[in-house]
Amino acid sequence: MSEHFTEVLMTDPDRVPPRIIERAALVLSRGGLVAFPTETVYGLGANALDGTAVENIFIAKGRPATNPVIVHVSRLEDVQPLVAHWPTLATKLAEHFWPGPLTLVLPRSSRVPDVVTAGGPTVALRMPAHPVARALLETCRLPLAAPSANRSGEISATRAEHVLKTLTGKVELILDGGPTPGGLESTVLDISSDKPRLLRPGLVSRAELEAIAGRIENGDIGSTNEPLRSPGMLSRHYAPRTKLELGPGTGRQRVQELQRQGLRIGWLTMGPQSALADVQRALPTDAVSYAAALYDALHVLDDAGLDCLVVAAPPQTTEWQAIWDRLRRASQ
Ligand code: TXA
Ligand code: MG
């Protein structure tokens, strides 16, 4: 893949500019890459039916070819050509949660290029709610493969600046729609077999899903023989380059201990704390606002050239599940 000049165009979500969206759609139809905001995080998009274009996403991100990508659509009718089977449960879940931050894993059709599914028998589908993502999908009328717009394994992008930091020269166009409202990636639910499995907790909670789908198993990859992997599930992921420690508790004592060793420390607190660390950021104390602000705070701390980041442990209640998931992986 050749290097590009990366253009950034302001795209107000409240008044999505048609000319800019048309420009982005043209880039996509020619096989190029466009980063765009969704209600979760920024996506790095390409025409999902163009295997070469999708390969370029993997190159740009440094993503292992074994990690499949999510395909985004704007209408229910658009999923039919992509799946081999669309169970009643899919209709029910789509009615409740689409457009929105839920990704459904279903048996794929042969129209989906292998690179999208990492050669596996399923495809992950999502209908985003963000006005810019929707306008783009409606204008290009293509299914868009779009992983999060960050280097593989690193922190996802919740602002256009985060995308620029690591993907400048690798993406033709970034649609800057401001900070993404949700701030964490979508929930990934595998309904390709009889037993729904939660592969990644996200902004749609397990309880909300179980109200519609009944009991949901934990997506423990090790317990199945499937060739497909969701590497986001297991390994260090969503991680800053700086070492990150989670707690214990508020992390105050750990910050002091590390400072006594002469290390420069960043401290991510919940709510205000008296000044202690070399760089300190306070996050809101409710889960929804915390999720929206988390990645931006991690980007800021990661860019500060510190020796270690200490993150206050959030509450253990279910509304914090997706946040715990990301912080745990970031601390591995
Ligand atoms: O919120 C989101 O989901 C964002 C926005 C841009 O839509 N996208 C995103 O994509 O987070 P990505 O590639 O960073 O994470 C997708 C996750 C990965 O853990 C991947 O392994 C899993 O979904 N996945 C994709 N296709 C799959 C499949 N066919 N079976 C199982 N897991 C799959
Ligand atoms: Mg990702």
mmCIF file of N, CA and C in Angstrom, residues 189-282:
data_model
loop_
_atom_site.group_PDB
_atom_site.id
_atom_site.type_symbol
_atom_site.label_atom_id
_atom_site.label_comp_id
_atom_site.label_asym_id
_atom_site.label_seq_id
_atom_site.Cartn_x
_atom_site.Cartn_y
_atom_site.Cartn_z
ATOM 1 N N LEU A 189 -21.804 -10.028 19.912
ATOM 2 C CA LEU A 189 -22.590 -11.196 20.300
ATOM 3 C C LEU A 189 -22.611 -12.199 19.144
ATOM 4 N N ASP A 190 -22.154 -13.423 19.427
ATOM 5 C CA ASP A 190 -22.130 -14.468 18.409
ATOM 6 C C ASP A 190 -23.448 -15.241 18.455
ATOM 7 N N ILE A 191 -24.263 -15.111 17.397
ATOM 8 C CA ILE A 191 -25.510 -15.886 17.324
ATOM 9 C C ILE A 191 -25.465 -16.814 16.097
ATOM 10 N N SER A 192 -24.252 -17.258 15.760
ATOM 11 C CA SER A 192 -24.111 -18.152 14.595
ATOM 12 C C SER A 192 -24.472 -19.592 14.952
ATOM 13 N N SER A 193 -24.553 -19.904 16.249
ATOM 14 C CA SER A 193 -25.004 -21.242 16.663
ATOM 15 C C SER A 193 -26.221 -21.078 17.580
ATOM 16 N N ASP A 194 -26.730 -22.197 18.123
ATOM 17 C CA ASP A 194 -27.927 -22.137 18.972
ATOM 18 C C ASP A 194 -27.702 -21.382 20.275
ATOM 19 N N LYS A 195 -26.439 -21.389 20.725
ATOM 20 C CA LYS A 195 -26.158 -20.755 22.018
ATOM 21 C C LYS A 195 -25.508 -19.397 21.800
ATOM 22 N N PRO A 196 -26.256 -18.320 22.056
ATOM 23 C CA PRO A 196 -25.646 -17.002 21.908
ATOM 24 C C PRO A 196 -24.451 -16.848 22.853
ATOM 25 N N ARG A 197 -23.369 -16.278 22.343
ATOM 26 C CA ARG A 197 -22.159 -16.112 23.156
ATOM 27 C C ARG A 197 -21.692 -14.670 23.095
ATOM 28 N N LEU A 198 -21.390 -14.139 24.270
ATOM 29 C CA LEU A 198 -20.890 -12.770 24.350
ATOM 30 C C LEU A 198 -19.384 -12.786 24.111
ATOM 31 N N LEU A 199 -18.960 -12.241 22.954
ATOM 32 C CA LEU A 199 -17.532 -12.264 22.634
ATOM 33 C C LEU A 199 -16.813 -11.028 23.164
ATOM 34 N N ARG A 200 -17.541 -9.910 23.280
ATOM 35 C CA ARG A 200 -16.924 -8.693 23.820
ATOM 36 C C ARG A 200 -17.999 -7.865 24.502
ATOM 37 N N PRO A 201 -17.867 -7.581 25.802
ATOM 38 C CA PRO A 201 -18.837 -6.690 26.449
ATOM 39 C C PRO A 201 -18.674 -5.283 25.881
ATOM 40 N N GLY A 202 -19.747 -4.525 25.849
ATOM 41 C CA GLY A 202 -19.658 -3.182 25.272
ATOM 42 C C GLY A 202 -20.799 -2.323 25.760
ATOM 43 N N LEU A 203 -21.184 -1.362 24.952
ATOM 44 C CA LEU A 203 -22.149 -0.359 25.401
ATOM 45 C C LEU A 203 -23.558 -0.924 25.558
ATOM 46 N N VAL A 204 -23.884 -2.016 24.862
ATOM 47 C CA VAL A 204 -25.141 -2.718 25.148
ATOM 48 C C VAL A 204 -24.814 -3.778 26.197
ATOM 49 N N SER A 205 -25.532 -3.766 27.329
ATOM 50 C CA SER A 205 -25.140 -4.633 28.441
ATOM 51 C C SER A 205 -25.671 -6.049 28.249
ATOM 52 N N ARG A 206 -25.052 -6.989 28.970
ATOM 53 C CA ARG A 206 -25.497 -8.373 28.962
ATOM 54 C C ARG A 206 -26.967 -8.473 29.387
ATOM 55 N N ALA A 207 -27.349 -7.702 30.414
ATOM 56 C CA ALA A 207 -28.735 -7.760 30.912
ATOM 57 C C ALA A 207 -29.720 -7.323 29.822
ATOM 58 N N GLU A 208 -29.390 -6.275 29.098
ATOM 59 C CA GLU A 208 -30.260 -5.812 28.005
ATOM 60 C C GLU A 208 -30.395 -6.904 26.939
ATOM 61 N N LEU A 209 -29.277 -7.584 26.645
ATOM 62 C CA LEU A 209 -29.307 -8.644 25.630
ATOM 63 C C LEU A 209 -30.103 -9.842 26.118
ATOM 64 N N GLU A 210 -29.900 -10.217 27.395
ATOM 65 C CA GLU A 210 -30.575 -11.411 27.913
ATOM 66 C C GLU A 210 -32.089 -11.211 27.991
ATOM 67 N N ALA A 211 -32.519 -9.949 28.137
ATOM 68 C CA ALA A 211 -33.957 -9.665 28.147
ATOM 69 C C ALA A 211 -34.590 -10.048 26.808
ATOM 70 N N ILE A 212 -33.811 -10.032 25.746
ATOM 71 C CA ILE A 212 -34.325 -10.360 24.418
ATOM 72 C C ILE A 212 -33.928 -11.780 24.005
ATOM 73 N N ALA A 213 -32.681 -12.150 24.296
ATOM 74 C CA ALA A 213 -32.119 -13.385 23.732
ATOM 75 C C ALA A 213 -32.145 -14.556 24.701
ATOM 76 N N GLY A 214 -32.575 -14.337 25.959
ATOM 77 C CA GLY A 214 -32.462 -15.412 26.946
ATOM 78 C C GLY A 214 -31.022 -15.547 27.388
ATOM 79 N N ARG A 215 -30.687 -16.720 27.954
ATOM 80 C CA ARG A 215 -29.361 -16.874 28.541
ATOM 81 C C ARG A 215 -28.241 -16.771 27.495
ATOM 82 N N ILE A 216 -27.218 -16.019 27.869
ATOM 83 C CA ILE A 216 -26.069 -15.836 26.977
ATOM 84 C C ILE A 216 -24.823 -16.402 27.640
ATOM 85 N N GLU A 217 -24.089 -17.231 26.887
ATOM 86 C CA GLU A 217 -22.861 -17.824 27.422
ATOM 87 C C GLU A 217 -21.719 -16.815 27.306
ATOM 88 N N ASN A 218 -20.695 -17.052 28.125
ATOM 89 C CA ASN A 218 -19.492 -16.252 27.962
ATOM 90 C C ASN A 218 -18.702 -16.785 26.785
ATOM 91 N N GLY A 219 -18.192 -15.916 25.983
ATOM 92 C CA GLY A 219 -17.444 -16.339 24.799
ATOM 93 C C GLY A 219 -16.053 -16.784 25.155
ATOM 94 N N ASP A 220 -15.954 -17.967 25.728
ATOM 95 C CA ASP A 220 -14.646 -18.490 26.088
ATOM 96 C C ASP A 220 -14.093 -19.252 24.900
ATOM 97 N N ILE A 221 -13.205 -18.629 24.162
ATOM 98 C CA ILE A 221 -12.706 -19.217 22.928
ATOM 99 C C ILE A 221 -12.027 -20.547 23.186
ATOM 100 N N GLY A 222 -11.313 -20.640 24.299
ATOM 101 C CA GLY A 222 -10.562 -21.850 24.602
ATOM 102 C C GLY A 222 -11.454 -23.084 24.702
ATOM 103 N N SER A 223 -12.746 -22.877 24.988
ATOM 104 C CA SER A 223 -13.619 -24.024 25.208
ATOM 105 C C SER A 223 -14.296 -24.493 23.918
ATOM 106 N N THR A 224 -13.997 -23.864 22.799
ATOM 107 C CA THR A 224 -14.615 -24.284 21.543
ATOM 108 C C THR A 224 -13.538 -24.705 20.551
ATOM 109 N N ASN A 225 -13.964 -25.359 19.490
ATOM 110 C CA ASN A 225 -12.999 -25.774 18.474
ATOM 111 C C ASN A 225 -13.024 -24.861 17.264
ATOM 112 N N GLU A 226 -13.707 -23.739 17.409
ATOM 113 C CA GLU A 226 -13.842 -22.880 16.233
ATOM 114 C C GLU A 226 -12.511 -22.291 15.799
ATOM 115 N N PRO A 227 -12.315 -22.187 14.498
ATOM 116 C CA PRO A 227 -11.085 -21.590 14.015
ATOM 117 C C PRO A 227 -11.049 -20.069 14.243
ATOM 118 N N LEU A 228 -12.230 -19.473 14.411
ATOM 119 C CA LEU A 228 -12.270 -18.019 14.534
ATOM 120 C C LEU A 228 -11.779 -17.561 15.885
ATOM 121 N N ARG A 229 -11.061 -16.478 15.864
ATOM 122 C CA ARG A 229 -10.634 -15.877 17.111
ATOM 123 C C ARG A 229 -11.121 -14.441 17.170
ATOM 124 N N SER A 230 -11.365 -13.944 18.337
ATOM 125 C CA SER A 230 -11.568 -12.521 18.547
ATOM 126 C C SER A 230 -10.417 -12.067 19.423
ATOM 127 N N PRO A 231 -9.269 -11.768 18.812
ATOM 128 C CA PRO A 231 -8.087 -11.484 19.637
ATOM 129 C C PRO A 231 -8.344 -10.386 20.658
ATOM 130 N N GLY A 232 -9.284 -9.484 20.358
ATOM 131 C CA GLY A 232 -9.618 -8.464 21.339
ATOM 132 C C GLY A 232 -10.074 -9.065 22.652
ATOM 133 N N MET A 233 -10.467 -10.333 22.642
ATOM 134 C CA MET A 233 -10.991 -10.983 23.838
ATOM 135 C C MET A 233 -9.916 -11.439 24.807
ATOM 136 N N LEU A 234 -8.771 -11.809 24.291
ATOM 137 C CA LEU A 234 -7.846 -12.551 25.127
ATOM 138 C C LEU A 234 -6.618 -11.769 25.547
ATOM 139 N N SER A 235 -5.934 -11.231 24.549
ATOM 140 C CA SER A 235 -4.581 -10.757 24.796
ATOM 141 C C SER A 235 -4.582 -9.338 25.334
ATOM 142 N N ARG A 236 -3.400 -8.850 25.586
ATOM 143 C CA ARG A 236 -3.223 -7.427 25.854
ATOM 144 C C ARG A 236 -3.798 -6.677 24.656
ATOM 145 N N HIS A 237 -4.601 -5.700 24.900
ATOM 146 C CA HIS A 237 -5.325 -5.025 23.834
ATOM 147 C C HIS A 237 -5.819 -3.698 24.399
ATOM 148 N N TYR A 238 -6.265 -2.816 23.553
ATOM 149 C CA TYR A 238 -6.795 -1.522 24.009
ATOM 150 C C TYR A 238 -5.787 -0.852 24.937
ATOM 151 N N ALA A 239 -4.500 -1.026 24.634
ATOM 152 C CA ALA A 239 -3.479 -0.700 25.624
ATOM 153 C C ALA A 239 -2.618 0.479 25.229
ATOM 154 N N PRO A 240 -2.296 1.334 26.203
ATOM 155 C CA PRO A 240 -1.313 2.389 25.937
ATOM 156 C C PRO A 240 0.074 1.770 25.801
ATOM 157 N N ARG A 241 1.022 2.526 25.247
ATOM 158 C CA ARG A 241 2.399 2.016 25.144
ATOM 159 C C ARG A 241 3.054 2.021 26.525
ATOM 160 N N THR A 242 2.651 2.996 27.353
ATOM 161 C CA THR A 242 3.171 3.090 28.725
ATOM 162 C C THR A 242 2.564 1.960 29.561
ATOM 163 N N LYS A 243 3.366 1.381 30.444
ATOM 164 C CA LYS A 243 2.861 0.332 31.352
ATOM 165 C C LYS A 243 1.692 0.884 32.161
ATOM 166 N N LEU A 244 0.660 0.066 32.303
ATOM 167 C CA LEU A 244 -0.533 0.523 33.028
ATOM 168 C C LEU A 244 -0.855 -0.455 34.161
ATOM 169 N N GLU A 245 -1.099 0.094 35.346
ATOM 170 C CA GLU A 245 -1.516 -0.733 36.488
ATOM 171 C C GLU A 245 -2.898 -0.307 36.943
ATOM 172 N N LEU A 246 -3.691 -1.285 37.335
ATOM 173 C CA LEU A 246 -5.079 -1.032 37.722
ATOM 174 C C LEU A 246 -5.184 -1.183 39.233
ATOM 175 N N GLY A 247 -5.474 -0.067 39.939
ATOM 176 C CA GLY A 247 -5.618 -0.105 41.390
ATOM 177 C C GLY A 247 -4.307 -0.458 42.070
ATOM 178 N N PRO A 248 -4.340 -1.082 43.262
ATOM 179 C CA PRO A 248 -5.562 -1.404 43.999
ATOM 180 C C PRO A 248 -6.270 -0.151 44.536
ATOM 181 N N GLY A 249 -7.586 -0.270 44.648
ATOM 182 C CA GLY A 249 -8.401 0.841 45.148
ATOM 183 C C GLY A 249 -8.223 2.067 44.271
ATOM 184 N N THR A 250 -8.077 3.198 44.905
ATOM 185 C CA THR A 250 -7.921 4.437 44.137
ATOM 186 C C THR A 250 -6.567 4.492 43.442
ATOM 187 N N GLY A 251 -5.622 3.673 43.887
ATOM 188 C CA GLY A 251 -4.280 3.685 43.313
ATOM 189 C C GLY A 251 -3.339 4.644 44.025
ATOM 190 N N ARG A 252 -3.850 5.395 45.007
ATOM 191 C CA ARG A 252 -3.029 6.429 45.662
ATOM 192 C C ARG A 252 -1.731 5.849 46.238
ATOM 193 N N GLN A 253 -1.866 4.738 46.965
ATOM 194 C CA GLN A 253 -0.663 4.180 47.600
ATOM 195 C C GLN A 253 0.334 3.680 46.559
ATOM 196 N N ARG A 254 -0.187 3.110 45.484
ATOM 197 C CA ARG A 254 0.686 2.590 44.422
ATOM 198 C C ARG A 254 1.439 3.740 43.748
ATOM 199 N N VAL A 255 0.741 4.860 43.540
ATOM 200 C CA VAL A 255 1.405 6.026 42.942
ATOM 201 C C VAL A 255 2.570 6.454 43.842
ATOM 202 N N GLN A 256 2.310 6.533 45.151
ATOM 203 C CA GLN A 256 3.358 6.976 46.083
ATOM 204 C C GLN A 256 4.538 6.006 46.083
ATOM 205 N N GLU A 257 4.213 4.709 46.075
ATOM 206 C CA GLU A 257 5.246 3.676 46.085
ATOM 207 C C GLU A 257 6.149 3.797 44.853
ATOM 208 N N LEU A 258 5.511 3.964 43.680
ATOM 209 C CA LEU A 258 6.278 4.053 42.428
ATOM 210 C C LEU A 258 7.089 5.339 42.389
ATOM 211 N N GLN A 259 6.520 6.412 42.951
ATOM 212 C CA GLN A 259 7.256 7.682 42.961
ATOM 213 C C GLN A 259 8.499 7.578 43.844
ATOM 214 N N ARG A 260 8.381 6.806 44.941
ATOM 215 C CA ARG A 260 9.555 6.610 45.816
ATOM 216 C C ARG A 260 10.683 5.885 45.081
ATOM 217 N N GLN A 261 10.303 5.120 44.035
ATOM 218 C CA GLN A 261 11.332 4.449 43.217
ATOM 219 C C GLN A 261 11.914 5.388 42.168
ATOM 220 N N GLY A 262 11.478 6.648 42.190
ATOM 221 C CA GLY A 262 12.012 7.637 41.261
ATOM 222 C C GLY A 262 11.323 7.638 39.902
ATOM 223 N N LEU A 263 10.179 6.966 39.807
ATOM 224 C CA LEU A 263 9.479 6.895 38.515
ATOM 225 C C LEU A 263 8.513 8.067 38.357
ATOM 226 N N ARG A 264 8.285 8.440 37.105
ATOM 227 C CA ARG A 264 7.312 9.502 36.794
ATOM 228 C C ARG A 264 5.982 8.843 36.473
ATOM 229 N N ILE A 265 4.959 9.248 37.205
ATOM 230 C CA ILE A 265 3.700 8.514 37.186
ATOM 231 C C ILE A 265 2.531 9.370 36.690
ATOM 232 N N GLY A 266 1.672 8.745 35.862
ATOM 233 C CA GLY A 266 0.388 9.340 35.500
ATOM 234 C C GLY A 266 -0.699 8.641 36.299
ATOM 235 N N TRP A 267 -1.648 9.413 36.796
ATOM 236 C CA TRP A 267 -2.695 8.812 37.646
ATOM 237 C C TRP A 267 -4.063 9.176 37.078
ATOM 238 N N LEU A 268 -4.843 8.164 36.787
ATOM 239 C CA LEU A 268 -6.193 8.368 36.271
ATOM 240 C C LEU A 268 -7.167 8.061 37.408
ATOM 241 N N THR A 269 -7.796 9.105 37.919
ATOM 242 C CA THR A 269 -8.654 8.945 39.096
ATOM 243 C C THR A 269 -10.126 8.942 38.696
ATOM 244 N N MET A 270 -10.956 8.540 39.640
ATOM 245 C CA MET A 270 -12.414 8.682 39.467
ATOM 246 C C MET A 270 -12.843 9.807 40.363
ATOM 247 N N GLY A 271 -13.307 10.880 39.771
ATOM 248 C CA GLY A 271 -13.609 12.059 40.568
ATOM 249 C C GLY A 271 -12.306 12.717 40.999
ATOM 250 N N PRO A 272 -12.389 13.922 41.539
ATOM 251 C CA PRO A 272 -11.170 14.664 41.887
ATOM 252 C C PRO A 272 -10.415 14.017 43.047
ATOM 253 N N GLN A 273 -9.103 14.120 43.001
ATOM 254 C CA GLN A 273 -8.214 13.657 44.072
ATOM 255 C C GLN A 273 -7.175 14.762 44.247
ATOM 256 N N SER A 274 -6.677 14.926 45.469
ATOM 257 C CA SER A 274 -5.656 15.958 45.659
ATOM 258 C C SER A 274 -4.424 15.612 44.817
ATOM 259 N N ALA A 275 -3.726 16.668 44.379
ATOM 260 C CA ALA A 275 -2.614 16.494 43.443
ATOM 261 C C ALA A 275 -1.520 15.634 44.055
ATOM 262 N N LEU A 276 -1.017 14.681 43.273
ATOM 263 C CA LEU A 276 -0.018 13.750 43.778
ATOM 264 C C LEU A 276 0.921 13.318 42.652
ATOM 265 N N ALA A 277 0.333 12.864 41.550
ATOM 266 C CA ALA A 277 1.142 12.280 40.473
ATOM 267 C C ALA A 277 1.743 13.373 39.599
ATOM 268 N N ASP A 278 2.690 12.974 38.724
ATOM 269 C CA ASP A 278 3.321 13.930 37.814
ATOM 270 C C ASP A 278 2.298 14.476 36.823
ATOM 271 N N VAL A 279 1.441 13.600 36.323
ATOM 272 C CA VAL A 279 0.318 14.029 35.486
ATOM 273 C C VAL A 279 -0.926 13.323 35.998
ATOM 274 N N GLN A 280 -1.999 14.047 36.161
ATOM 275 C CA GLN A 280 -3.196 13.484 36.774
ATOM 276 C C GLN A 280 -4.422 13.884 35.973
ATOM 277 N N ARG A 281 -5.319 12.925 35.771
ATOM 278 C CA ARG A 281 -6.589 13.247 35.089
ATOM 279 C C ARG A 281 -7.721 12.628 35.898
ATOM 280 N N ALA A 282 -8.818 13.374 36.067
ATOM 281 C CA ALA A 282 -9.972 12.861 36.806
ATOM 282 C C ALA A 282 -11.076 12.505 35.818
#
